[in-house]
Coordinates of C-alpha atoms in Angstrom, one line a residue:
M1 CA -33.1 16.9 -3.0
T2 CA -35.1 14.3 -1.2
H3 CA -34.5 10.6 -2.1
H4 CA -34.3 7.3 -0.5
T5 CA -31.2 6.1 1.1
I6 CA -29.6 2.7 0.4
R7 CA -31.5 1.2 3.2
G8 CA -34.9 2.7 2.3
G9 CA -35.2 5.6 4.8
P10 CA -36.2 8.9 3.3
V11 CA -33.5 11.6 4.0
T12 CA -32.9 14.9 2.3
T13 CA -29.3 14.7 1.1
D14 CA -27.4 15.2 -2.1
V15 CA -25.8 11.8 -1.9
D16 CA -26.1 8.7 0.2
V17 CA -22.4 8.4 0.8
A18 CA -19.5 10.8 0.3
V19 CA -16.0 9.3 0.3
I20 CA -13.2 11.8 1.1
G21 CA -10.1 10.9 -0.7
G22 CA -9.5 9.6 -4.2
G23 CA -6.7 7.2 -3.4
I24 CA -7.0 3.5 -3.9
V25 CA -8.8 2.8 -0.6
G26 CA -11.4 5.6 -1.2
L27 CA -12.0 4.6 -4.8
A28 CA -12.2 0.9 -3.9
T29 CA -14.7 1.7 -1.1
A30 CA -17.0 3.7 -3.5
H31 CA -16.7 0.9 -6.1
R32 CA -17.7 -1.8 -3.6
L33 CA -20.6 0.3 -2.3
L34 CA -22.0 0.6 -5.8
E35 CA -21.5 -3.1 -6.4
Q36 CA -23.2 -4.1 -3.2
Q37 CA -25.9 -1.4 -3.2
P38 CA -26.7 -0.7 -6.9
G39 CA -28.4 2.6 -7.4
S40 CA -27.0 4.3 -4.3
R41 CA -25.7 7.8 -4.8
V42 CA -22.0 7.9 -4.1
A43 CA -19.5 10.7 -4.6
V44 CA -15.7 10.6 -4.2
L45 CA -14.1 13.9 -3.3
E46 CA -10.4 14.3 -4.2
R47 CA -8.4 17.5 -3.7
E48 CA -5.8 16.8 -6.4
T49 CA -6.5 17.2 -10.1
D50 CA -6.6 13.5 -10.6
V51 CA -7.0 10.3 -8.6
G52 CA -4.3 8.3 -7.0
R53 CA -1.6 10.9 -6.9
H54 CA 0.0 10.1 -3.6
Q55 CA 0.6 6.8 -1.8
S56 CA -1.6 4.9 -4.2
S57 CA 0.8 5.3 -7.2
R58 CA 4.1 5.9 -5.3
N59 CA 4.9 2.3 -4.4
S60 CA 6.6 -0.8 -5.8
G61 CA 3.3 -2.2 -7.2
V62 CA 3.5 -5.4 -5.1
L63 CA 0.4 -7.4 -4.5
H64 CA 1.3 -9.0 -1.1
A65 CA 0.5 -12.6 -0.4
G66 CA 0.2 -12.0 3.4
L67 CA 3.4 -13.5 4.8
Y68 CA 4.3 -10.9 7.3
Y69 CA 1.1 -9.9 9.2
T70 CA 0.0 -11.0 12.6
P71 CA -2.4 -13.9 12.2
G72 CA -6.0 -12.7 12.9
S73 CA -5.1 -9.0 12.4
A74 CA -7.0 -6.9 9.9
K75 CA -3.9 -6.8 7.8
A76 CA -3.7 -10.6 7.6
R77 CA -7.5 -11.0 7.0
W78 CA -7.9 -8.2 4.5
S79 CA -4.7 -8.9 2.5
R80 CA -5.7 -12.5 2.1
A81 CA -9.2 -11.5 1.0
G82 CA -8.2 -8.5 -0.9
K83 CA -5.5 -9.9 -3.2
P84 CA -7.8 -12.2 -5.2
L85 CA -10.4 -9.5 -5.4
M86 CA -7.7 -7.1 -6.8
E87 CA -6.4 -9.7 -9.2
R88 CA -9.9 -10.3 -10.5
F89 CA -10.6 -6.6 -10.8
C90 CA -7.4 -6.2 -12.8
A91 CA -8.3 -9.0 -15.1
E92 CA -11.8 -7.7 -15.7
H93 CA -10.7 -4.1 -16.3
G94 CA -7.7 -4.7 -18.4
V95 CA -5.1 -3.7 -15.8
P96 CA -2.0 -5.8 -16.2
F97 CA -0.7 -7.9 -13.3
E98 CA 1.7 -10.8 -13.0
R99 CA 2.4 -13.4 -10.4
T100 CA 6.2 -13.2 -10.2
G101 CA 6.6 -14.8 -6.7
K102 CA 8.9 -13.7 -3.9
V103 CA 11.9 -15.1 -2.2
V104 CA 12.8 -14.1 1.4
V105 CA 16.6 -14.6 1.9
A106 CA 18.5 -15.4 5.0
V107 CA 22.2 -14.6 4.6
D108 CA 23.6 -16.1 7.8
T109 CA 22.6 -18.4 10.7
A110 CA 21.6 -15.4 12.8
E111 CA 18.7 -14.8 10.5
L112 CA 17.4 -18.4 10.5
P113 CA 15.1 -18.0 13.6
G114 CA 13.5 -14.9 12.0
L115 CA 13.0 -16.9 8.8
E116 CA 11.3 -19.7 10.8
Q117 CA 9.0 -17.2 12.6
L118 CA 8.0 -15.8 9.3
A119 CA 7.3 -19.2 7.9
A120 CA 5.1 -20.1 10.9
R121 CA 3.2 -16.8 10.5
A122 CA 2.7 -17.3 6.7
R123 CA 1.4 -20.9 7.3
R124 CA -1.1 -19.6 9.9
N125 CA -2.3 -17.0 7.4
G126 CA -2.8 -19.6 4.7
V127 CA 0.0 -18.5 2.4
E128 CA 1.6 -21.1 0.1
I129 CA 5.3 -21.2 1.1
H130 CA 8.2 -23.5 0.3
H131 CA 11.5 -23.8 2.3
L132 CA 14.6 -23.3 0.2
D133 CA 18.3 -24.1 0.7
A134 CA 21.0 -22.2 -1.0
D135 CA 20.5 -24.2 -4.2
G136 CA 16.8 -23.7 -4.1
L137 CA 17.2 -19.9 -3.7
R138 CA 19.3 -19.9 -6.9
E139 CA 16.8 -21.9 -8.8
H140 CA 14.3 -19.0 -8.3
E141 CA 16.7 -16.1 -8.3
P142 CA 20.1 -17.2 -9.8
H143 CA 21.9 -14.1 -8.5
V144 CA 20.9 -14.3 -4.9
D145 CA 23.5 -15.3 -2.3
G146 CA 21.9 -16.8 0.9
I147 CA 22.0 -19.9 3.1
A148 CA 18.3 -20.5 3.2
G149 CA 15.0 -18.8 2.3
L150 CA 11.3 -19.0 1.7
W151 CA 9.5 -18.9 -1.7
T152 CA 5.9 -18.0 -2.3
P153 CA 4.5 -18.2 -5.8
E154 CA 1.5 -16.0 -4.8
T155 CA 3.2 -12.6 -4.7
A156 CA 2.3 -10.5 -7.8
V157 CA 2.9 -7.1 -9.2
T158 CA 0.6 -4.5 -10.9
D159 CA 0.3 -0.8 -11.5
F160 CA -1.8 0.6 -8.7
G161 CA -1.9 4.0 -10.5
A162 CA -3.7 2.3 -13.4
V163 CA -5.9 0.5 -10.9
C164 CA -7.0 3.9 -9.5
Q165 CA -7.9 5.1 -13.0
A166 CA -9.9 1.9 -13.7
L167 CA -11.7 2.2 -10.4
A168 CA -12.7 5.8 -11.2
T169 CA -14.0 4.7 -14.6
A170 CA -16.0 1.9 -13.0
I171 CA -17.5 4.2 -10.4
R172 CA -18.7 6.6 -13.0
A173 CA -20.1 3.8 -15.2
A174 CA -22.1 2.6 -12.1
G175 CA -23.6 6.1 -11.7
G176 CA -21.3 7.4 -9.0
E177 CA -19.3 10.6 -9.1
V178 CA -15.6 11.3 -8.9
R179 CA -15.0 14.9 -8.2
T180 CA -11.3 16.0 -8.5
D181 CA -9.9 19.4 -7.6
T182 CA -12.4 19.4 -4.7
E183 CA -11.0 20.1 -1.3
L184 CA -12.8 19.5 2.0
V185 CA -12.9 22.6 4.1
D186 CA -15.2 21.5 7.0
I187 CA -17.6 18.8 8.2
E188 CA -20.6 19.2 10.4
Q189 CA -23.1 16.5 11.3
R190 CA -26.7 17.8 12.0
G191 CA -28.9 15.0 13.0
E192 CA -28.9 12.3 10.3
V193 CA -27.3 14.6 7.7
V194 CA -23.6 15.4 7.3
H195 CA -22.8 18.8 5.7
L196 CA -19.5 19.1 3.8
A197 CA -18.1 22.5 3.0
L198 CA -16.0 22.3 -0.1
S199 CA -13.6 24.5 -2.0
S200 CA -13.9 25.5 -5.6
G201 CA -13.3 23.0 -8.4
G202 CA -15.3 19.8 -8.7
Q203 CA -13.9 18.5 -12.0
Q204 CA -14.7 15.0 -13.2
A205 CA -11.6 12.7 -13.1
S206 CA -9.9 12.9 -16.5
G207 CA -9.1 9.2 -16.9
G208 CA -5.5 10.0 -18.0
Q209 CA -2.8 7.9 -16.4
Q210 CA 0.1 10.3 -16.6
A211 CA -0.9 12.2 -13.4
C212 CA -1.1 8.9 -11.5
R213 CA 2.5 8.1 -12.5
D214 CA 3.9 11.6 -11.9
H215 CA 6.1 11.1 -8.8
H216 CA 7.0 14.7 -8.4
S217 CA 3.9 16.8 -8.7
A218 CA 2.1 16.7 -5.3
G219 CA 1.0 20.0 -3.8
I220 CA 2.1 21.0 -0.3
D221 CA -0.4 20.6 2.5
T222 CA -0.3 23.3 5.2
R223 CA -2.9 22.5 7.8
L224 CA -2.2 21.3 11.3
P225 CA -4.2 18.4 12.7
D226 CA -5.9 20.7 15.2
S227 CA -6.5 23.6 12.9
G228 CA -9.4 24.9 10.8
P229 CA -9.0 25.9 7.1
D230 CA -5.5 27.3 6.3
P231 CA -5.8 31.1 6.0
S232 CA -3.0 31.0 3.3
N233 CA -5.1 28.7 1.1
P234 CA -6.7 30.9 -1.6
R235 CA -9.4 28.3 -2.1
G236 CA -12.1 29.1 0.4
R237 CA -15.6 27.7 0.8
S238 CA -17.5 27.7 -2.5
G239 CA -20.1 25.0 -2.0
E240 CA -21.7 22.4 0.2
L241 CA -22.6 18.8 -0.2
T242 CA -24.9 16.9 2.1
A243 CA -24.5 13.1 2.7
G244 CA -26.2 10.4 4.8
V245 CA -22.8 8.9 5.6
V246 CA -19.2 10.1 5.1
I247 CA -16.3 7.7 4.8
A248 CA -12.9 9.5 5.2
C249 CA -10.1 7.8 3.4
A250 CA -7.8 10.8 3.6
G251 CA -4.4 9.1 3.9
L252 CA -1.8 11.7 4.9
R253 CA -4.6 14.0 6.0
A254 CA -6.5 11.4 8.0
D255 CA -6.0 13.0 11.4
R256 CA -6.7 16.4 10.1
V257 CA -10.0 15.4 8.6
A258 CA -10.9 13.7 11.9
A259 CA -10.1 16.9 13.7
M260 CA -12.6 18.7 11.5
T261 CA -15.3 16.5 13.1
G262 CA -14.2 17.3 16.6
H263 CA -12.6 13.9 16.9
R264 CA -9.0 14.1 18.1
P265 CA -7.4 10.7 18.3
A266 CA -4.5 10.4 20.7
A267 CA -2.4 8.9 17.8
R268 CA -1.3 11.2 15.0
I269 CA -0.1 10.7 11.4
V270 CA 3.7 11.0 11.2
P271 CA 4.9 11.1 7.6
F272 CA 7.7 8.9 6.5
R273 CA 9.4 9.4 3.1
G274 CA 10.6 6.4 1.2
A275 CA 12.9 6.5 -1.9
W276 CA 13.9 3.8 -4.4
L277 CA 16.9 3.2 -6.7
R278 CA 16.4 2.0 -10.3
L279 CA 18.5 -0.7 -11.7
R280 CA 20.1 0.0 -15.1
P281 CA 18.2 -1.7 -18.0
D282 CA 21.3 -3.8 -18.9
R283 CA 21.4 -5.1 -15.3
R284 CA 17.7 -6.0 -14.8
H285 CA 18.4 -9.6 -15.5
L286 CA 19.8 -9.9 -11.9
V287 CA 16.2 -9.9 -10.6
R288 CA 13.5 -12.2 -11.8
G289 CA 10.7 -11.3 -9.3
N290 CA 10.7 -10.1 -5.7
I291 CA 13.7 -10.5 -3.4
Y292 CA 13.2 -9.5 0.2
P293 CA 15.5 -9.8 3.3
V294 CA 14.4 -11.4 6.5
P295 CA 12.6 -8.5 8.2
T296 CA 14.1 -7.2 11.3
G297 CA 13.1 -3.5 11.1
G298 CA 14.7 -2.7 14.5
G299 CA 11.3 -2.8 16.0
L300 CA 9.7 -0.9 13.1
P301 CA 7.0 -2.5 10.9
F302 CA 8.9 -1.9 7.7
L303 CA 10.1 -4.8 5.5
G304 CA 13.6 -3.6 4.7
V305 CA 15.3 -2.8 1.4
H306 CA 14.0 -5.2 -1.2
L307 CA 14.2 -5.6 -5.0
T308 CA 11.1 -5.8 -7.2
R309 CA 10.7 -6.4 -10.9
R310 CA 7.7 -4.2 -11.7
I311 CA 5.0 -4.8 -14.2
D312 CA 6.7 -2.5 -16.7
G313 CA 9.9 -4.5 -16.4
E314 CA 11.8 -1.9 -14.4
V315 CA 13.6 -3.1 -11.2
W316 CA 13.3 -0.9 -8.1
I317 CA 15.4 -1.2 -5.0
G318 CA 14.0 0.1 -1.8
P319 CA 12.3 1.9 -0.2
N320 CA 14.1 3.3 2.8
A321 CA 12.1 5.1 5.6
V322 CA 13.0 8.6 6.9
L323 CA 11.0 11.2 8.6
A324 CA 9.4 13.5 6.0
L325 CA 9.6 17.3 6.3
A326 CA 6.3 17.7 4.5
R327 CA 3.3 15.4 4.1
E328 CA 2.9 16.3 0.5
G329 CA 6.1 18.0 -0.5
R330 CA 7.1 18.8 -4.1
T331 CA 10.6 17.4 -3.7
P332 CA 12.0 14.8 -1.4
W333 CA 13.5 17.4 1.0
S334 CA 11.0 20.3 0.5
P335 CA 9.7 21.4 3.9
S336 CA 6.3 22.5 5.1
L337 CA 6.7 24.6 8.2
R338 CA 3.2 23.8 9.4
D339 CA 3.7 20.0 8.8
L340 CA 7.0 20.0 10.5
A341 CA 5.7 22.0 13.5
A342 CA 2.8 19.5 13.8
T343 CA 5.3 16.6 13.8
L344 CA 7.6 18.2 16.3
R345 CA 4.8 19.2 18.6
F346 CA 3.5 15.7 18.9
P347 CA 5.1 13.9 21.9
G348 CA 4.9 10.6 20.0
T349 CA 7.5 11.8 17.5
W350 CA 10.1 12.3 20.3
Q351 CA 9.3 9.0 21.9
L352 CA 9.7 7.3 18.5
A353 CA 13.1 9.0 18.0
R354 CA 14.3 7.8 21.4
R355 CA 13.2 4.3 20.8
H356 CA 14.7 4.0 17.3
L357 CA 17.5 6.6 17.1
G358 CA 20.1 4.2 15.7
V359 CA 17.8 2.8 13.1
G360 CA 16.7 6.3 12.1
I361 CA 20.3 7.4 11.7
G362 CA 21.0 4.4 9.5
E363 CA 18.0 5.2 7.3
V364 CA 19.0 8.8 6.8
W365 CA 22.6 7.7 5.9
R366 CA 21.3 5.2 3.3
D367 CA 19.0 7.9 1.9
R368 CA 21.8 10.4 1.4
V369 CA 24.5 8.0 0.3
V370 CA 23.5 5.7 -2.6
S371 CA 26.5 3.4 -2.0
A372 CA 25.3 2.7 1.5
M373 CA 22.0 1.4 0.2
V374 CA 23.8 -0.6 -2.4
R375 CA 25.9 -2.2 0.3
E376 CA 22.7 -3.2 2.1
V377 CA 21.4 -5.0 -1.0
Q378 CA 24.8 -6.6 -1.8
R379 CA 24.3 -8.7 1.3
Y380 CA 21.9 -10.9 -0.7
V381 CA 22.5 -9.8 -4.3
P382 CA 26.3 -9.3 -4.3
E383 CA 26.6 -8.7 -8.1
I384 CA 24.8 -5.3 -7.9
R385 CA 27.3 -2.5 -8.0
R386 CA 27.1 1.2 -7.3
E387 CA 27.3 2.0 -11.0
D388 CA 24.3 -0.3 -11.7
V389 CA 21.8 2.0 -10.0
R390 CA 20.3 5.5 -10.4
R391 CA 18.1 7.4 -8.0
G392 CA 14.5 6.7 -8.6
P393 CA 11.1 7.8 -7.5
W394 CA 10.0 8.7 -3.9
G395 CA 6.8 9.0 -1.9
V396 CA 5.5 9.7 1.5
R397 CA 3.6 7.1 3.5
A398 CA 1.1 8.0 6.2
Q399 CA 2.0 6.2 9.5
L400 CA -0.2 6.4 12.6
V401 CA 2.0 6.9 15.7
A402 CA 0.7 6.5 19.3
A403 CA 1.6 9.1 21.9
D404 CA 4.1 6.7 23.5
G405 CA 6.0 6.5 20.2
S406 CA 4.9 3.1 19.1
L407 CA 3.9 2.7 15.5
V408 CA 0.3 1.5 15.0
E409 CA 0.8 -1.6 12.8
D410 CA -2.7 -2.6 11.9
F411 CA -5.3 -1.0 9.8
T412 CA -7.4 1.4 12.0
I413 CA -11.0 2.4 11.3
D414 CA -12.6 4.8 13.8
E415 CA -16.4 4.9 13.8
G416 CA -16.8 7.9 16.1
G417 CA -19.2 8.1 19.0
P418 CA -22.8 7.0 19.2
G419 CA -24.9 8.3 16.3
S420 CA -21.8 9.3 14.3
R421 CA -22.3 9.2 10.5
V422 CA -18.6 9.7 9.7
L423 CA -16.2 6.8 9.5
H424 CA -12.5 7.6 9.6
V425 CA -9.8 5.3 8.1
L426 CA -7.0 6.5 10.4
N427 CA -4.3 4.1 9.4
A428 CA -3.9 2.3 6.1
P429 CA -0.2 1.5 5.5
S430 CA 1.0 -1.4 3.3
P431 CA -0.6 -3.7 2.3
A432 CA -3.5 -1.3 1.9
A433 CA -3.3 -1.3 -1.9
T434 CA -3.4 -5.1 -2.0
S435 CA -6.3 -5.1 0.5
A436 CA -8.2 -2.1 -0.9
L437 CA -11.3 -3.9 -2.2
A438 CA -11.6 -6.0 1.1
I439 CA -11.2 -2.8 3.1
G440 CA -13.9 -1.2 0.8
S441 CA -16.2 -4.1 1.5
E442 CA -15.9 -3.6 5.2
L443 CA -16.4 0.1 5.0
S444 CA -19.4 -0.4 2.7
A445 CA -21.0 -2.7 5.2
R446 CA -20.4 -0.3 8.1
A447 CA -21.8 2.6 6.1
V448 CA -25.0 0.7 5.2
R449 CA -25.6 -0.1 8.9
R450 CA -25.8 3.6 9.6
F451 CA -29.0 4.0 7.5
P452 CA -32.4 3.4 9.0
A453 CA -33.9 0.0 8.2

């Protein structure tokens, strides 16, 4: 059909913008497009049977204040801008959230320099922080044992799975589409039109929340980053959608979607699985809000094992970070031979292992031995015992890794070459959920610039 694009130039396309991926970043992008460009034709394409089934709902639900991120980085800027936007969205759409605050705990003098570095970074990012001594720590978290700490009242918690459902509802109400059970098979740009080959399906999102909260129902992905459609996939081409601009927010499949366009970034997605423990209901009083250690990470951009009182009152401990055997496995240890082969063929995986072998072994040990993770937490909440916890949910995070084995820490958006009408979000680790609406605003602006004036 012929219609006018959101900048007024006539182009024959089905939609102005197609967003690949119905996670929180893709949904937030579509929502912001429709807010900023009312009347534009926007379609979100999600391969699962509901939105937000992967990283978007498999997390602690923390709305990060922005303590940790390098000043001036996209993470720092977009988390600070995105958190109030997300809180306002939750308030307007009936999604519960609560500012529970966060303490960062130093347990010995060796951690004090790291605590001071974190405080300096937080101040540069504009985060409200307060220095605490041992007594101050206990005023906020009575069961914490530390010699010093930081407190920020800004940290909050919500249910990002429920946020995904609310975003899908808002998109449909604004005239956009949310097509679930719709898998991308191929992308080809011809002039000013992008052609998307799609698999069968195309259901409208159901609006139910159970699927978003199901931590054990993801399908197994079997395509390599440099491959075409998987021949073992029974869902072949069954339709085509044309768009003026495509925004790929594909998460764990980001590098694979990029490969479909002929763009092969040197960095690749390496999947890391994280798992949590649940505190028994009768022991939840040990945690009031969020309790974090001073981040060391052994050179890795992970925040360590922490404790979070979630919006539903549960207390989760974790997550750890171990190399995943599948990007979208059905169980924590279920393998995908194609995913594993892609990971092992990538030189960056081996460089990463060489750099962080000791840290990796420790993470695997704590993953397999619950008492080992409990001992880690006992450093700053000594009253928690092995019998107080049960194994909890798990999820896989998409982490972009460079060929030299370094982990790409910041958000990464690739705009392709000159004339490209496909934007790729290649790296959106935490705090992407907190930052989603700010990321969406940025992607919306970049998409609009690709239409003729």
